[in-house]
Amino acid sequence: MVNSVTVWFAAPFLLGRRAAPSRLAAPCAGAVFMAAALMSYFTFGALRGAPPGHDGTVGVADVFADPSWYLIAIAAGIVGGALGWASRHRPVLMLVLALAVAADLFRRGAGSWETSFTAVENGLLLAGGAGSIVVWMRRRASGIAAVRPL
């Protein structure tokens, strides 16, 4: 689950929704989280033998020297944190997580349900997507988001 793009987007989204104290803190927290998560991902990959996506000849310093990974991750963290904060006031944005799950499952294809490990992973992703729909439906039914501005 840690290597899933959907989970990497959902973490700053939920961080911005639940833990950020202000509108500015949400994207900042998302960016910091994504930079730290990417750094730990590459570090553990390098300690294991080869960083992800490499043939094993690249060292830790080479991975940390490539800024494009960090720029993309920080941008995604900013977007995720900001959407998470905005979902406090516009619960319909919770559906972004459900759409991300649907897109990830579509990308994986029907073959991803063949092994027990990937079936459990897909089931957990579906549970997360269903949970975001439930949150949206409960907030919509209660009318909490009808009058709260951003």
Short mmCIF file of N, CA and C in Angstrom, two decimals, residues 60-117:
data_model
loop_
_atom_site.label_atom_id
_atom_site.label_comp_id
_atom_site.label_asym_id
_atom_site.label_seq_id
_atom_site.Cartn_x
_atom_site.Cartn_y
_atom_site.Cartn_z
N VAL A 60 22.94 6.38 -3.31
CA VAL A 60 22.01 7.22 -2.58
C VAL A 60 22.20 8.68 -2.94
N ALA A 61 23.44 9.13 -3.09
CA ALA A 61 23.70 10.53 -3.41
C ALA A 61 23.12 10.90 -4.77
N ASP A 62 23.17 9.98 -5.73
CA ASP A 62 22.61 10.27 -7.05
C ASP A 62 21.09 10.44 -6.99
N VAL A 63 20.43 9.65 -6.18
CA VAL A 63 18.98 9.74 -6.06
C VAL A 63 18.59 11.06 -5.41
N PHE A 64 19.30 11.45 -4.35
CA PHE A 64 18.97 12.68 -3.65
C PHE A 64 19.33 13.91 -4.48
N ALA A 65 20.22 13.76 -5.46
CA ALA A 65 20.63 14.90 -6.27
C ALA A 65 19.62 15.23 -7.36
N ASP A 66 18.70 14.35 -7.69
CA ASP A 66 17.73 14.59 -8.76
C ASP A 66 16.54 15.36 -8.21
N PRO A 67 16.43 16.66 -8.51
CA PRO A 67 15.37 17.47 -7.91
C PRO A 67 13.99 17.24 -8.52
N SER A 68 13.91 16.61 -9.69
CA SER A 68 12.60 16.47 -10.33
C SER A 68 11.65 15.62 -9.50
N TRP A 69 12.17 14.58 -8.84
CA TRP A 69 11.31 13.75 -7.99
C TRP A 69 10.70 14.60 -6.88
N TYR A 70 11.52 15.44 -6.28
CA TYR A 70 11.06 16.25 -5.15
C TYR A 70 10.11 17.35 -5.60
N LEU A 71 10.36 17.95 -6.75
CA LEU A 71 9.46 18.99 -7.25
C LEU A 71 8.07 18.43 -7.51
N ILE A 72 8.01 17.26 -8.12
CA ILE A 72 6.72 16.64 -8.40
C ILE A 72 6.03 16.25 -7.09
N ALA A 73 6.79 15.67 -6.17
CA ALA A 73 6.20 15.23 -4.90
C ALA A 73 5.71 16.43 -4.08
N ILE A 74 6.48 17.50 -4.05
CA ILE A 74 6.07 18.68 -3.29
C ILE A 74 4.85 19.33 -3.92
N ALA A 75 4.81 19.37 -5.25
CA ALA A 75 3.62 19.93 -5.92
C ALA A 75 2.38 19.09 -5.62
N ALA A 76 2.54 17.77 -5.64
CA ALA A 76 1.41 16.90 -5.31
C ALA A 76 0.99 17.06 -3.85
N GLY A 77 1.95 17.25 -2.96
CA GLY A 77 1.63 17.48 -1.55
C GLY A 77 0.89 18.79 -1.34
N ILE A 78 1.28 19.81 -2.07
CA ILE A 78 0.59 21.10 -1.97
C ILE A 78 -0.85 20.97 -2.45
N VAL A 79 -1.04 20.32 -3.59
CA VAL A 79 -2.39 20.13 -4.13
C VAL A 79 -3.23 19.27 -3.18
N GLY A 80 -2.64 18.17 -2.70
CA GLY A 80 -3.37 17.29 -1.78
C GLY A 80 -3.75 17.98 -0.48
N GLY A 81 -2.81 18.71 0.11
CA GLY A 81 -3.10 19.42 1.35
C GLY A 81 -4.15 20.50 1.17
N ALA A 82 -4.06 21.25 0.06
CA ALA A 82 -5.03 22.30 -0.20
C ALA A 82 -6.42 21.72 -0.46
N LEU A 83 -6.49 20.63 -1.22
CA LEU A 83 -7.79 19.99 -1.44
C LEU A 83 -8.36 19.42 -0.15
N GLY A 84 -7.50 18.89 0.70
CA GLY A 84 -7.95 18.37 1.99
C GLY A 84 -8.54 19.48 2.85
N TRP A 85 -7.86 20.62 2.89
CA TRP A 85 -8.38 21.75 3.66
C TRP A 85 -9.71 22.23 3.08
N ALA A 86 -9.77 22.33 1.78
CA ALA A 86 -11.00 22.80 1.13
C ALA A 86 -12.15 21.81 1.32
N SER A 87 -11.82 20.53 1.48
CA SER A 87 -12.89 19.54 1.67
C SER A 87 -13.58 19.68 3.02
N ARG A 88 -12.96 20.41 3.95
CA ARG A 88 -13.64 20.69 5.21
C ARG A 88 -14.90 21.51 4.97
N HIS A 89 -14.83 22.40 4.01
CA HIS A 89 -15.91 23.33 3.74
C HIS A 89 -16.73 22.93 2.52
N ARG A 90 -16.16 22.14 1.64
CA ARG A 90 -16.83 21.64 0.45
C ARG A 90 -16.66 20.12 0.42
N PRO A 91 -17.54 19.40 1.12
CA PRO A 91 -17.38 17.95 1.22
C PRO A 91 -17.40 17.21 -0.11
N VAL A 92 -17.91 17.84 -1.15
CA VAL A 92 -17.90 17.18 -2.46
C VAL A 92 -16.47 16.87 -2.91
N LEU A 93 -15.50 17.61 -2.39
CA LEU A 93 -14.11 17.34 -2.73
C LEU A 93 -13.60 16.02 -2.17
N MET A 94 -14.34 15.43 -1.23
CA MET A 94 -13.99 14.09 -0.75
C MET A 94 -14.10 13.07 -1.89
N LEU A 95 -14.91 13.39 -2.88
CA LEU A 95 -15.06 12.49 -4.02
C LEU A 95 -13.79 12.41 -4.86
N VAL A 96 -12.87 13.36 -4.68
CA VAL A 96 -11.59 13.29 -5.39
C VAL A 96 -10.84 12.03 -4.98
N LEU A 97 -10.91 11.67 -3.70
CA LEU A 97 -10.27 10.43 -3.25
C LEU A 97 -10.91 9.21 -3.90
N ALA A 98 -12.24 9.20 -3.99
CA ALA A 98 -12.92 8.08 -4.63
C ALA A 98 -12.55 7.99 -6.10
N LEU A 99 -12.43 9.13 -6.76
CA LEU A 99 -12.02 9.12 -8.18
C LEU A 99 -10.58 8.65 -8.33
N ALA A 100 -9.72 9.02 -7.39
CA ALA A 100 -8.32 8.56 -7.43
C ALA A 100 -8.25 7.05 -7.26
N VAL A 101 -9.07 6.50 -6.37
CA VAL A 101 -9.12 5.05 -6.18
C VAL A 101 -9.61 4.38 -7.45
N ALA A 102 -10.68 4.91 -8.03
CA ALA A 102 -11.22 4.32 -9.26
C ALA A 102 -10.20 4.35 -10.39
N ALA A 103 -9.49 5.47 -10.53
CA ALA A 103 -8.48 5.58 -11.58
C ALA A 103 -7.33 4.61 -11.34
N ASP A 104 -6.92 4.45 -10.09
CA ASP A 104 -5.82 3.53 -9.77
C ASP A 104 -6.24 2.09 -10.03
N LEU A 105 -7.44 1.72 -9.65
CA LEU A 105 -7.90 0.35 -9.90
C LEU A 105 -8.07 0.09 -11.39
N PHE A 106 -8.51 1.09 -12.14
CA PHE A 106 -8.61 0.94 -13.59
C PHE A 106 -7.23 0.78 -14.21
N ARG A 107 -6.26 1.54 -13.71
CA ARG A 107 -4.89 1.45 -14.21
C ARG A 107 -4.29 0.08 -13.94
N ARG A 108 -4.60 -0.48 -12.79
CA ARG A 108 -4.06 -1.80 -12.43
C ARG A 108 -4.67 -2.93 -13.25
N GLY A 109 -5.92 -2.78 -13.62
CA GLY A 109 -6.58 -3.78 -14.46
C GLY A 109 -7.13 -4.96 -13.67
N ALA A 110 -7.83 -5.82 -14.39
CA ALA A 110 -8.46 -6.98 -13.76
C ALA A 110 -7.44 -7.99 -13.25
N GLY A 111 -6.27 -8.00 -13.83
CA GLY A 111 -5.24 -8.94 -13.40
C GLY A 111 -4.72 -8.68 -12.00
N SER A 112 -4.98 -7.51 -11.47
CA SER A 112 -4.49 -7.19 -10.13
C SER A 112 -5.30 -7.88 -9.04
N TRP A 113 -6.38 -8.53 -9.40
CA TRP A 113 -7.20 -9.25 -8.42
C TRP A 113 -6.82 -10.73 -8.33
N GLU A 114 -5.81 -11.17 -9.07
CA GLU A 114 -5.50 -12.60 -9.17
C GLU A 114 -4.77 -13.16 -7.96
N THR A 115 -3.86 -12.39 -7.36
CA THR A 115 -3.15 -12.90 -6.19
C THR A 115 -3.83 -12.38 -4.92
N SER A 116 -3.64 -13.11 -3.84
CA SER A 116 -4.30 -12.71 -2.59
C SER A 116 -3.75 -11.38 -2.06
N PHE A 117 -2.45 -11.13 -2.24
CA PHE A 117 -1.86 -9.89 -1.74
C PHE A 117 -2.45 -8.68 -2.46
#
